[in-house]
Structures are given as structure tokens and as C-alpha cells.
Amino acid sequence: MAKKQFKAESKRLLDLMINSIYTHKEIFLRELVSNASDALDKLAYRALTDDKVGVDRSELKITLTPDQIARTLTISDNGVGMTKEELESNLGTIARSGSLQFKQDMAAAEGDKPSDVDIIGQFGVGFYSAFMVADRVTVTSRAYGAEEAWRWESAGADGYTLTQCEKDTVGTDIVLHIKADADDERYGEYLEQYRLADLIKKYSDYIHYPIVMLMHKSRQKPRPEDAGDDYKPEWEDFDEWETLNSMVPLWQRPKSEVKAEEYNQFYKEKYGDWEDPLSVVHVSAEGAVEYKAMLYLPAHAPFDFYSREYQKGLQLYSSGVLIMDKCADLLPDHFRFVKGVVDSPDFSLNISREMLQHTRQLKVIAGNLEKKIKAELLRLLKDEREKYETFWKAFGTQLKVGVVSDYGAHKDLLKDLLLFLSSKEGKLTSLAEYRDRMPEGQKYIYYACGADAGQLDKLPQAERIRDKGYEILYLTDEPDQFVVDALGAVDELPFKSVDDDDALPETEEEKAALEKKAEESKPVLEFLKETLGDQIKEARVSRLLKSGAVCLTADGPITLEMEKYLQRVDPENAKTMKAQRVLELNPDSPAFAALQQAVETDQEKAATYAKLLYAQAQLIAGIPLEDPAGYSELVCSLMK
């Protein structure tokens, strides 16, 4: 029996196939099962197009047979089989695919129309993945309609033999002689029944033919009727054929036929969550790009969600075969919390089926899914507010980060999904709801930044705005200041901080009165600046305060909240990124009157007052005092 050499490629190429194309050795089972599924598809297609082919589709199946003694794993199918010429053509030439040729022949017969038959293996290298785990591979095949069978056998790049043999049934048996275990590889695991069952569940659960294996099991013998109290249960071993795959994916069924309990059970089993998802989006798209998707909105964030270790992505299937466990390209970062699956026969895959090509189809699907996710979130916001607020508690920060990232590229997409605490009843509100409640004449969307709503509710500079009946958004999360800066305005309504000098419009009379007070207070303001030095940029008579004595604002691009944020995340560089602080005073307050009198009569006491007022302004703004003990001494000095 003469050994033949591989036609198209060298030993080096086959070595590359075996050792470099696939990331995980376990992939070999997926590839061989997919090839067997293609063989069954081809025979089923013949039965549809040729009345003489009497095939009962319900009898088509794939069988796994591990033998730990012989150290072999056999993958069998009762599909279309291969002739001698097909064996030599498909297995003797690396990277030639009989499945691809079959699909091309069908397209030609149907006038280049897309076929309804799914053919998984189109690249012709999947078969050679067997050599990652086997040192010898034997393929015995009998083609449908043929009397003779042929055996192809190879130990790798040295070549192969092809001989005539006997086979009672139509189809193909692939026998892998599994490699011996090595120090760093335990190949014997691919002979273990439960390991094989796990791999089928992981990669080939939705192959639409039964994948069966004779499972060795144990069960407790029935208790004898005359057994006494000292009876000890006895066990017996037995073998039972078990179907390893579920065959019909949940996402392939019409939405009307799937119960909520089935969606929830799938989610919890697939993603290891103990809690039902908040919502599921079931998509079945046809047209230029065909795909099905099932997307879940979790009820809570995973423990590592806001860490660098978290990996986004949807499970990607091609015609029911798992291609990637986490396809990141199908989800934008701002929706990285979504779990789910996408299945399409249109994905362009590379020869190992482990990597996607960046095609137009992929981008189209990703864009469509983004729209579907947003639409579902808007529906929850409108119709199931409690669920949406649960979602917001878990993932609201992620949406806010999405607004800020990529220089605000996604702000228009995400702005309608944002929620903020409101001064109105202390509840969360969307920007649309805020706008709907605005009284006539309001020109801005007002906000205040701080550590918590209770603190912001007492800000002295917000008093005038609240008295006007204007609602204030309380921004208490770290990204909030950056979010409103990125948004700038919503429907031509600008955001306005309660700290801004021009937060409320002034009449000419009000402007003139303020200018007069500022002129009269000039000696006090100059004394404050001289006493506090570089701690403040300036001291001024405030347009903001009504009954409060003092507050602290910032002049320039860096706000007080930004300064606090930078100190938390980057304390070293934050030393040079300080807000330019402005000490604002209410000239009508008793505290200002006491300061003014002290400036005129007792400048030592006036200096104490100046430092106290600045410290109080810092405390109101939520800024820690640099010298709390010094502040205590100042207070005590006034109690002498």
C-alpha cells in the first residue's frame, strides 16, 4: 500500500494548521461534529430534491464512541458519505472543503440564489484540527448509493494511505487515536464521557441532529420488599444512550412560543446568575443581513463589572455552532452590561472559525442591536419605571461614562436614558421629565454638584433658584459634572450650575444695586483677599446668596467638583489642577456686618472672621479643611 503525499501543502503548512490556527485543542470536537452535521445536511438535501432517495430525517444522527482501553475516539454519522475521489480530494488537499463546493454547486443550480441549507464547514481545515489531539486519524466512509467503502488514514504531515474496505452502512466513521499524555497536556480527557458531553454542550448544543453517546451510569437498585431495618442500598452499573445536545436553540423559536420562564431559565443557566433578568430582547432579522439574537438586561452588576478584568461581549453562533464566547465587536462599551447570543449564517469567518472578519454584516448587526437595546431601555423607562430604576442603580454609571467617552460621540444616543436626582420630591428624573415640568420663562436646566442630595438641598446659593420654583438636578455621582459638560444643552436648553454668577437673570435696577454694594464693600473685600492670600482668587459680593452668609464658587474651567474628583483619582497631578476659588459673601447678612465693623475697628478679630468664613465656605462646598485643629482654635478664640 503506497503512501500518498498531501497535494497542495508542505509539512510546514500542516504543522501550522495543527499548532497555530486554533487557540484551544478542545475545538477539534466542534470541527469534526460540524463536518458530520454537514454530511447529514447533504443527504437530507438530496432527499428533498430526489424522490429516489428514501431517507427518514428522524434517523439521522451523530454518534460519539470513546474507548479508553484502545485510546480511541470515534465520531460517526449516517450522512451522505464520501467516494474514493471525494476522500482524496477533500482530505488529500489541505484547505479544500467539500462543504464549500457543495454550497457553490447548489448556488449555481439555483441561479446564485442563497440556499436554505446551512453548511457549517466551508474552509476545509477543520478536519485537520484532529491532529492536535491524535497521533493517527482513520476515516472510513461509504458514499450514499455506493457498494464499496474506502479508508483514509494518516499520522500527519508524512502523508496518507487510501484503501478499499468494508462498511455495512452509508456514512463516515472518524477514528482518532488519542496522543499519550505529556507533562503539560492531558490528552486522555478527550476519552472521558462527561468531558465529551460538556464540550458538546458548550460548542455544539444547537446542531440540529441528535449527538448521541452510550453513557456509563450507576443507579440504586430497588429496595427488596422483605428488606429489614439494617438494609444497605445497593448500586448497579448500566449503559444508556443519551442525546447530548438540545438541537433547537431558544432564539430560533418564534417569540410567541417561548415562555418567560424559559427565557429566565436559559439566562440563569447560561450566565450563572441567581436572579432573573430585568428584560429580554428577542430579535429575528431577515433581509440584507439575516440573524437571530436574544439579549438580556441583568438585574444587577457582576462583582467585577467596573474592574479592568471584566470582558464584554455576546456569544456568537454561526448556524447553531458556537464560534466565540464573547464577541466584543457586537456591543458598544456603553451597553457592555448586556448578555446574550447572536446567531447568523452570514458571518465571514477566518479558516479557524475562531475569529471574525470585520465585515459590513458585522457592523450592520452591531448597529441594529444597539438600537434594539436602547429601544428596550426606553420602554422600561416609560412602562416599567421600577424595573428601570433597578437597572439604573446597577448600570447608570456605565451610561454616564458612555456620554463622556469618545469626546461625547454617543451623547445624543444616551441622553434620553439618563436619570438624575431631583430637588422635586427627592426622586429620580429623566431630562425629558424635567423639561415637561419646567415653568414658563425658565431658560436653563439647573444643577448642583455635591456628595449627596441632603447636602445639596441646603446649599445657600441654590435658595434663590428654588424660590423661583425652578427644579434643580442634584449631581452626586463622580461622572456627573463631566456628563453635563459633554451634553452642554438638551433641546437648546443649556445646563446651568447654581454656582454660576448668571444663574438667574437680573433687572437693570438689581444690577445697579449690586454694583453699589460692591463699591461700598470694597475695603472689606480687599481685606479678605489680603488676609487669605493665594487660598482664593478673589472675594466678591454675591449675586447668588439670599439668606446665607457665604459660599465658595470657582472661576475658570476647573470646578470645585472636578478638583475633588481629580484628588481622588490622581492625587499627585491634582496638586497642579486646582480650581480658582472665589469667596462669595452676602452683604445683607449679619456676618458681613460683623466683619465690616471688625475691619474698621479690630483687624486682628477681622482676620479671625475672614478665616472662619472661608472655612465655613469650604465645609458647605464639601471640601475637607486642611487644618481642622486650627479651625477649632479659631472658633474657641471667639468664645473667650
XYZ file of C-alpha atoms in Angstrom:
640
model
C 0.000 0.000 0.000
C 1.748 3.158 -1.225
C 1.663 6.229 0.938
C 0.499 9.368 -0.855
C 1.680 12.874 -0.124
C -0.636 15.812 0.516
C -1.180 17.558 -2.780
C -1.253 21.224 -2.087
C 0.812 21.983 1.000
C 4.024 21.142 2.776
C 4.739 19.577 6.165
C 5.292 23.074 7.467
C 1.769 24.176 6.491
C 0.149 21.169 8.151
C 2.201 21.834 11.263
C 0.911 25.413 11.179
C -2.653 24.142 10.844
C -2.304 21.856 13.827
C -0.391 24.140 16.178
C -1.202 27.759 15.307
C -4.672 28.236 13.833
C -6.669 27.066 16.850
C -6.428 28.640 20.282
C -7.770 25.658 22.254
C -7.230 21.987 21.491
C -10.777 21.140 22.559
C -12.001 22.872 19.390
C -11.271 19.673 17.406
C -14.551 18.097 18.583
C -16.583 21.082 17.436
C -14.942 20.916 13.999
C -15.486 17.203 13.460
C -19.075 17.320 14.722
C -19.753 20.269 12.404
C -18.384 18.275 9.469
C -20.626 15.339 10.412
C -23.609 17.712 10.576
C -22.780 18.917 7.063
C -22.772 15.325 5.814
C -26.243 14.808 7.283
C -27.427 18.078 5.725
C -26.210 16.969 2.313
C -28.106 13.684 2.492
C -31.244 15.441 3.776
C -30.969 17.894 0.861
C -30.723 15.032 -1.616
C -33.851 13.522 -0.138
C -35.692 16.804 -0.736
C -34.557 17.099 -4.355
C -34.589 13.428 -5.420
C -37.636 11.223 -4.831
C -35.475 8.115 -5.203
C -33.521 8.928 -2.049
C -35.522 7.312 0.707
C -34.113 8.879 3.858
C -36.016 9.320 7.106
C -34.640 12.544 8.584
C -35.548 11.393 12.095
C -32.956 8.590 11.783
C -30.047 10.914 11.000
C -27.640 11.296 13.905
C -24.024 11.729 15.056
C -22.516 9.167 17.419
C -19.537 9.535 19.763
C -17.751 6.409 20.963
C -14.808 6.808 23.362
C -12.680 3.729 24.125
C -10.239 4.298 26.965
C -8.608 0.879 26.565
C -7.866 1.281 22.845
C -7.370 5.006 23.436
C -9.618 5.926 20.509
C -12.461 8.360 19.986
C -14.841 7.642 17.117
C -17.157 10.266 15.586
C -19.699 8.590 13.285
C -22.502 9.903 11.105
C -25.012 8.247 8.795
C -24.895 11.076 6.302
C -24.027 11.246 2.624
C -20.565 9.673 2.926
C -17.627 10.127 0.539
C -16.413 8.270 -2.535
C -12.763 7.409 -3.066
C -12.362 10.521 -5.222
C -14.029 12.745 -2.626
C -11.873 11.362 0.174
C -8.746 12.012 -1.833
C -9.908 15.414 -2.994
C -11.252 16.685 0.336
C -8.759 15.106 2.756
C -5.729 14.874 0.475
C -5.668 18.593 -0.208
C -5.296 20.837 2.820
C -7.775 23.740 2.920
C -10.110 22.212 0.343
C -13.678 21.912 1.510
C -16.293 19.547 0.179
C -18.913 21.565 2.032
C -17.872 24.746 0.260
C -18.015 23.001 -3.122
C -21.447 21.584 -2.272
C -22.762 25.052 -1.394
C -21.303 26.542 -4.567
C -22.909 23.767 -6.655
C -26.275 24.469 -5.032
C -25.939 28.201 -5.691
C -25.146 27.516 -9.343
C -28.144 25.178 -9.656
C -30.436 27.777 -8.102
C -29.182 30.672 -10.179
C -26.903 32.124 -7.484
C -29.798 32.406 -5.073
C -28.939 31.838 -1.409
C -29.788 28.317 -0.293
C -31.873 27.424 2.730
C -29.449 24.638 3.666
C -26.958 25.621 6.369
C -23.463 24.315 5.667
C -21.133 24.943 8.562
C -17.715 23.768 7.426
C -16.678 25.810 4.406
C -12.930 26.129 4.792
C -11.554 22.588 4.727
C -9.084 22.862 7.606
C -11.383 21.903 10.477
C -10.745 18.208 9.884
C -7.014 18.665 10.472
C -7.636 20.015 13.961
C -7.938 16.318 14.879
C -4.136 16.102 14.776
C -3.937 18.467 17.752
C -5.080 15.596 19.978
C -4.499 12.482 17.837
C -1.288 10.941 16.535
C -3.218 8.904 13.967
C -6.555 9.507 12.242
C -8.584 6.943 10.283
C -11.585 7.903 8.144
C -13.835 5.122 6.853
C -16.587 6.275 4.502
C -19.216 4.788 2.256
C -20.986 7.170 -0.090
C -24.734 7.090 -0.480
C -25.601 4.816 -3.421
C -22.183 3.119 -3.455
C -21.480 -0.528 -2.641
C -17.825 -0.146 -1.727
C -16.252 1.796 1.143
C -12.863 3.449 1.416
C -10.488 4.070 4.278
C -8.251 7.150 4.537
C -5.512 7.008 7.173
C -2.772 9.442 8.188
C -0.350 10.105 11.005
C 0.193 13.720 9.987
C 2.385 15.568 7.533
C 4.158 12.438 6.220
C 1.137 11.719 4.022
C -1.801 9.325 3.921
C -2.976 5.965 2.617
C -6.236 5.224 0.829
C -7.538 1.655 0.637
C -10.798 -0.105 -0.189
C -12.595 -1.681 2.782
C -15.906 -2.997 4.067
C -18.598 -0.842 5.742
C -22.126 -2.080 6.323
C -23.839 1.315 6.384
C -23.709 4.596 4.500
C -21.856 7.418 6.236
C -18.486 8.190 7.772
C -16.567 6.987 10.826
C -13.625 9.105 12.001
C -11.405 7.298 14.490
C -8.871 9.375 16.430
C -6.050 7.562 18.156
C -5.551 9.968 21.059
C -1.994 11.029 21.892
C -0.277 9.864 25.062
C -0.448 12.246 27.999
C 2.504 14.577 28.422
C 3.768 16.633 31.342
C 1.889 19.741 30.171
C -1.041 18.093 28.324
C -3.580 15.512 29.464
C -4.992 14.235 26.177
C -6.819 11.425 27.967
C -9.548 13.860 28.999
C -10.944 13.570 25.449
C -11.759 9.929 26.183
C -13.848 10.756 29.253
C -17.588 10.632 28.684
C -18.530 13.586 30.827
C -15.765 15.768 29.395
C -17.013 14.998 25.880
C -20.591 15.701 26.961
C -19.508 19.086 28.359
C -17.753 20.017 25.103
C -20.811 19.104 23.042
C -22.957 21.248 25.335
C -20.506 24.125 25.063
C -19.876 24.190 21.307
C -22.421 22.024 19.500
C -25.564 22.123 21.637
C -27.610 23.534 18.767
C -26.514 21.223 15.946
C -29.927 20.221 14.594
C -29.300 16.475 14.612
C -29.030 14.294 17.723
C -25.481 13.807 19.003
C -25.590 10.571 20.995
C -23.186 8.646 23.196
C -23.517 5.422 25.195
C -23.127 6.721 28.733
C -21.946 4.511 31.580
C -24.121 5.252 34.613
C -24.961 3.989 38.085
C -28.308 3.699 39.811
C -29.637 2.422 43.113
C -31.277 -0.998 42.958
C -34.922 -1.201 44.068
C -35.322 -1.950 47.774
C -36.444 -5.553 48.278
C -39.890 -5.901 49.854
C -38.520 -8.084 52.653
C -35.597 -5.781 53.485
C -35.116 -5.135 57.189
C -34.075 -2.006 59.072
C -30.405 -2.882 58.557
C -30.765 -2.888 54.746
C -27.980 -1.025 52.924
C -28.779 0.349 49.450
C -27.092 -1.460 46.587
C -25.997 0.099 43.313
C -25.726 -1.275 39.808
C -23.946 -0.069 36.692
C -25.705 0.218 33.335
C -25.203 1.729 29.905
C -27.713 4.089 28.329
C -27.767 6.021 25.076
C -28.018 9.714 25.825
C -28.624 12.639 23.490
C -26.041 15.257 24.407
C -27.423 18.296 22.573
C -30.703 20.198 22.818
C -30.802 20.744 18.997
C -33.273 23.644 18.893
C -31.911 26.952 20.252
C -34.345 29.061 22.200
C -33.609 32.034 19.948
C -34.587 30.082 16.840
C -38.136 29.629 18.107
C -40.793 32.318 17.481
C -41.171 34.742 20.385
C -44.826 33.787 20.714
C -43.805 30.203 21.511
C -41.275 30.991 24.246
C -42.469 31.409 27.829
C -40.958 33.913 30.249
C -39.862 31.020 32.460
C -37.874 29.543 29.561
C -36.116 32.842 28.869
C -35.233 33.208 32.546
C -34.049 29.622 32.946
C -31.821 29.894 29.881
C -30.308 33.115 31.226
C -29.577 31.749 34.682
C -28.082 28.507 33.399
C -26.049 30.160 30.650
C -24.627 33.059 32.654
C -24.565 31.654 36.171
C -26.885 34.285 37.660
C -29.177 33.532 40.589
C -31.618 36.315 39.703
C -33.992 36.631 36.765
C -33.023 39.249 34.185
C -34.945 42.506 34.109
C -35.818 42.103 30.453
C -35.094 40.109 27.316
C -34.942 41.317 23.713
C -35.630 38.580 21.159
C -34.681 39.593 17.606
C -35.296 37.768 14.344
C -33.979 39.789 11.419
C -34.202 38.976 7.733
C -33.205 40.876 4.635
C -29.754 42.068 3.622
C -28.307 40.518 6.801
C -30.003 37.549 8.432
C -29.535 36.910 12.127
C -31.302 35.991 15.331
C -30.416 37.389 18.727
C -31.509 37.031 22.323
C -30.299 39.860 24.568
C -30.666 40.118 28.341
C -30.599 43.113 30.685
C -29.275 41.847 34.056
C -30.874 42.954 37.304
C -27.530 43.628 38.968
C -23.928 44.248 38.021
C -21.420 41.379 38.218
C -18.912 41.767 41.039
C -16.128 42.625 38.573
C -18.191 44.810 36.228
C -16.366 48.048 36.999
C -12.931 46.408 37.001
C -10.401 46.019 34.212
C -10.829 42.249 34.304
C -14.451 42.381 33.096
C -14.875 41.366 29.450
C -17.891 42.451 27.459
C -19.326 40.535 24.545
C -22.149 38.406 23.204
C -21.915 34.698 22.487
C -21.586 34.276 18.753
C -23.034 31.336 16.864
C -22.853 30.535 13.180
C -25.706 28.240 12.156
C -26.020 26.939 15.715
C -22.297 26.336 16.318
C -20.539 28.406 18.973
C -17.796 30.484 17.332
C -16.850 32.947 20.064
C -17.802 33.019 23.717
C -17.512 36.810 23.964
C -17.653 38.755 20.735
C -16.821 42.280 21.887
C -17.415 43.845 18.461
C -21.171 43.271 18.736
C -21.585 45.523 21.802
C -20.599 49.171 22.290
C -18.903 49.956 25.585
C -21.880 51.921 26.888
C -24.033 48.758 26.622
C -21.318 46.389 27.823
C -23.617 45.060 30.567
C -25.852 43.234 28.053
C -25.650 39.432 27.966
C -26.903 37.234 25.175
C -26.362 35.379 21.923
C -26.266 36.233 18.226
C -26.641 33.566 15.548
C -26.179 34.223 11.835
C -25.237 32.192 8.766
C -23.850 35.394 7.204
C -20.770 35.918 9.362
C -17.497 35.936 7.454
C -15.151 33.763 9.491
C -11.495 33.020 9.075
C -10.332 29.481 8.438
C -10.277 28.506 12.100
C -13.789 29.872 12.712
C -12.451 31.437 15.915
C -12.040 34.971 14.616
C -14.494 37.208 12.821
C -13.550 39.238 9.831
C -14.575 42.874 10.269
C -17.231 42.930 7.594
C -20.120 45.166 6.731
C -22.522 42.488 8.013
C -20.928 42.540 11.436
C -21.183 46.321 11.652
C -24.795 46.263 10.482
C -25.765 43.712 13.135
C -23.909 45.619 15.874
C -25.672 48.850 14.868
C -29.083 47.174 14.850
C -28.512 45.612 18.264
C -27.530 48.986 19.719
C -30.854 50.425 18.537
C -32.788 47.440 19.930
C -31.127 47.776 23.332
C -31.878 51.499 23.525
C -35.492 50.935 22.473
C -35.963 48.339 25.210
C -34.444 50.628 27.847
C -36.748 53.456 26.762
C -39.702 51.077 27.003
C -38.743 50.134 30.552
C -38.303 53.803 31.455
C -41.778 54.602 30.169
C -43.779 51.494 31.072
C -41.914 49.745 33.908
C -40.321 52.537 35.902
C -39.462 50.405 38.930
C -37.545 47.943 36.751
C -35.734 50.775 35.013
C -34.655 52.318 38.298
C -33.325 48.903 39.357
C -31.361 48.821 36.117
C -30.185 52.392 36.669
C -28.906 51.605 40.144
C -26.776 48.816 38.671
C -25.614 50.349 35.396
C -26.408 54.075 35.387
C -22.761 54.978 35.906
C -21.878 52.998 32.766
C -24.315 55.071 30.677
C -22.884 58.278 32.113
C -19.362 57.173 31.248
C -20.678 56.401 27.762
C -21.846 60.014 27.376
C -18.398 61.318 28.253
C -16.258 58.780 26.349
C -15.055 59.193 22.764
C -15.355 63.008 23.091
C -19.127 62.837 23.538
C -19.754 60.827 20.352
C -22.612 58.877 21.953
C -24.297 61.668 23.931
C -27.283 62.026 21.587
C -27.917 58.285 21.728
C -27.743 58.092 25.522
C -29.162 61.396 26.792
C -32.762 60.137 26.894
C -31.725 57.222 29.131
C -30.101 59.337 31.857
C -31.593 59.784 35.313
C -30.656 62.354 37.961
C -31.815 63.020 41.500
C -34.158 65.971 41.566
C -34.967 68.635 44.132
C -38.599 67.823 43.349
C -39.627 65.252 45.972
C -36.099 63.838 46.038
C -36.864 61.375 43.215
C -35.013 60.329 40.086
C -35.994 62.142 36.926
C -35.133 61.938 33.261
C -34.210 65.050 31.302
C -37.445 64.774 29.336
C -39.473 64.692 32.552
C -37.548 67.714 33.862
C -38.323 69.684 30.694
C -42.013 68.804 30.859
C -42.246 70.247 34.395
C -40.389 73.481 33.672
C -42.427 76.637 34.408
C -42.849 79.195 31.681
C -39.903 81.544 31.397
C -37.248 79.139 32.717
C -34.223 79.365 30.421
C -31.852 76.761 31.887
C -31.639 73.229 33.265
C -30.297 73.895 36.751
C -27.938 71.558 38.576
C -25.806 71.380 41.687
C -22.826 69.069 42.308
C -22.004 67.513 45.662
C -21.561 64.388 47.745
C -25.236 63.727 48.487
C -28.697 65.158 47.939
C -29.130 66.144 51.597
C -26.073 68.374 51.418
C -27.136 69.904 48.094
C -30.621 70.584 49.385
C -29.096 73.006 51.905
C -26.746 74.881 49.582
C -27.201 78.603 50.263
C -26.527 79.510 46.627
C -29.478 77.340 45.488
C -32.015 79.196 47.652
C -32.890 81.910 45.112
C -33.400 79.342 42.334
C -35.692 77.180 44.467
C -37.677 80.268 45.488
C -38.359 80.907 41.815
C -39.989 77.480 41.611
C -37.183 76.094 39.465
C -36.216 72.435 39.820
C -32.564 71.552 40.447
C -30.814 68.340 39.394
C -28.614 67.021 42.173
C -25.449 65.550 40.660
C -23.979 63.181 43.220
C -22.050 60.665 41.057
C -18.416 61.162 40.055
C -19.025 61.437 36.264
C -21.964 63.869 36.602
C -20.068 67.135 36.154
C -18.380 65.746 33.051
C -21.735 64.483 31.743
C -23.416 67.900 31.812
C -20.301 69.475 30.293
C -20.406 66.923 27.458
C -24.149 67.408 26.890
C -23.915 71.204 27.024
C -27.611 71.595 26.321
C -30.696 69.470 25.737
C -33.166 70.609 23.085
C -31.428 74.008 23.061
C -31.798 74.357 26.834
C -28.317 74.928 28.339
C -27.263 73.402 31.663
C -26.561 75.977 34.351
C -24.853 75.421 37.687
C -26.342 77.062 40.769
C -22.787 78.357 41.329
C -22.817 80.428 38.143
C -22.971 84.201 38.549
C -25.595 84.493 35.834
C -27.771 81.612 37.049
C -30.724 83.993 37.370
C -31.461 86.953 35.115
C -31.220 90.421 36.712
C -33.064 93.626 36.065
C -31.118 96.830 35.478
C -32.164 98.006 38.928
C -30.844 94.828 40.553
C -27.526 95.164 38.698
C -27.147 98.778 39.791
C -27.945 97.940 43.427
C -25.380 95.134 43.457
C -22.698 97.327 41.922
C -23.342 99.927 44.576
C -22.986 97.357 47.377
C -19.810 96.021 45.809
C -18.319 99.514 45.740
C -19.311 100.142 49.359
C -17.848 96.775 50.400
C -14.547 97.262 48.587
C -12.422 97.746 51.769
C -13.825 94.503 53.240
C -13.259 92.537 50.025
C -9.692 93.821 49.709
C -9.038 92.890 53.355
C -10.329 89.350 52.735
C -8.058 88.874 49.737
C -5.066 90.262 51.615
C -5.744 88.011 54.630
C -6.460 84.789 52.729
C -3.801 85.366 50.067
C -3.426 82.609 47.441
C -6.183 80.496 49.007
C -8.688 82.439 46.912
C -8.629 84.184 43.553
C -10.906 86.940 44.826
C -13.628 87.851 47.287
C -16.804 89.427 45.959
C -20.327 90.473 46.782
C -22.537 87.568 45.723
C -25.380 87.569 43.214
C -26.301 84.037 44.375
C -26.956 84.300 48.108
C -30.271 85.221 49.633
C -30.196 84.437 53.375
C -26.887 82.544 53.581
C -23.780 84.440 54.624
C -21.107 82.850 52.468
C -20.392 80.275 49.771
C -17.478 79.126 47.647
C -17.515 79.024 43.846
C -14.883 78.592 41.149
C -13.738 80.818 38.327
C -12.289 79.054 35.292
C -12.561 75.683 33.543
C -11.947 73.539 36.640
C -14.902 73.397 39.032
C -14.739 72.512 42.689
C -16.264 69.093 41.913
C -13.662 68.420 39.240
C -10.930 69.313 41.712
C -12.347 66.873 44.267
C -12.612 64.149 41.605
C -9.026 64.652 40.445
C -7.801 64.489 44.033
C -9.482 61.103 44.416
C -8.276 59.507 41.187
C -4.916 61.210 40.672
C -3.788 62.993 43.863
C -0.251 63.622 42.608
C -1.225 65.534 39.464
C -4.223 67.118 41.198
C -1.854 69.434 43.057
C -1.429 71.429 39.856
C -5.100 71.134 38.817
C -6.774 73.395 41.342
C -9.978 75.336 40.926
C -9.616 79.122 41.164
C -11.692 79.734 44.287
C -13.965 82.700 44.743
C -15.278 83.581 48.192
C -18.787 84.961 47.793
C -20.405 86.990 50.568
C -23.914 88.228 51.235
C -23.605 91.962 52.026
C -27.025 91.922 53.739
C -26.133 89.206 56.264
C -25.316 89.829 59.956
C -21.982 88.011 59.470
C -20.923 90.507 56.802
C -21.900 93.410 59.043
C -19.780 91.993 61.887
C -16.828 91.527 59.528
C -17.163 95.051 58.176
C -17.191 96.523 61.687
C -14.156 94.468 62.700
C -12.226 95.628 59.628
C -12.810 99.200 60.745
C -12.104 98.714 64.488
C -10.181 95.465 65.196
C -8.289 93.976 62.288
C -6.961 91.056 64.346
C -10.534 89.972 65.007
C -11.386 90.716 61.373
C -8.625 88.313 60.273
C -10.134 85.612 62.507
C -13.560 86.266 60.984
C -12.086 86.058 57.462
C -10.505 82.679 58.137
C -13.714 81.395 59.756
C -15.872 82.470 56.829
C -13.506 80.803 54.337
C -13.505 77.589 56.397
C -17.306 77.649 56.543
C -17.493 78.129 52.786
C -15.233 75.100 52.314
C -17.387 72.969 54.594
C -20.567 73.985 52.753
C -18.876 73.016 49.458
C -17.876 69.622 50.887
C -14.149 70.389 50.789
C -12.100 68.968 53.699
C -10.288 71.538 55.817
C -6.508 71.384 55.571
C -6.174 72.268 59.277
C -9.250 71.166 61.299
C -7.408 71.778 64.601
C -6.598 75.340 63.542
C -10.271 75.898 62.664
C -11.277 74.644 66.136
C -8.883 77.069 67.767
C -10.350 79.948 65.766
C -13.867 79.081 66.961
C -12.715 78.731 70.556
C -10.861 82.045 70.412
C -14.187 83.834 69.853
C -15.669 82.189 72.946
C -13.194 83.798 75.383
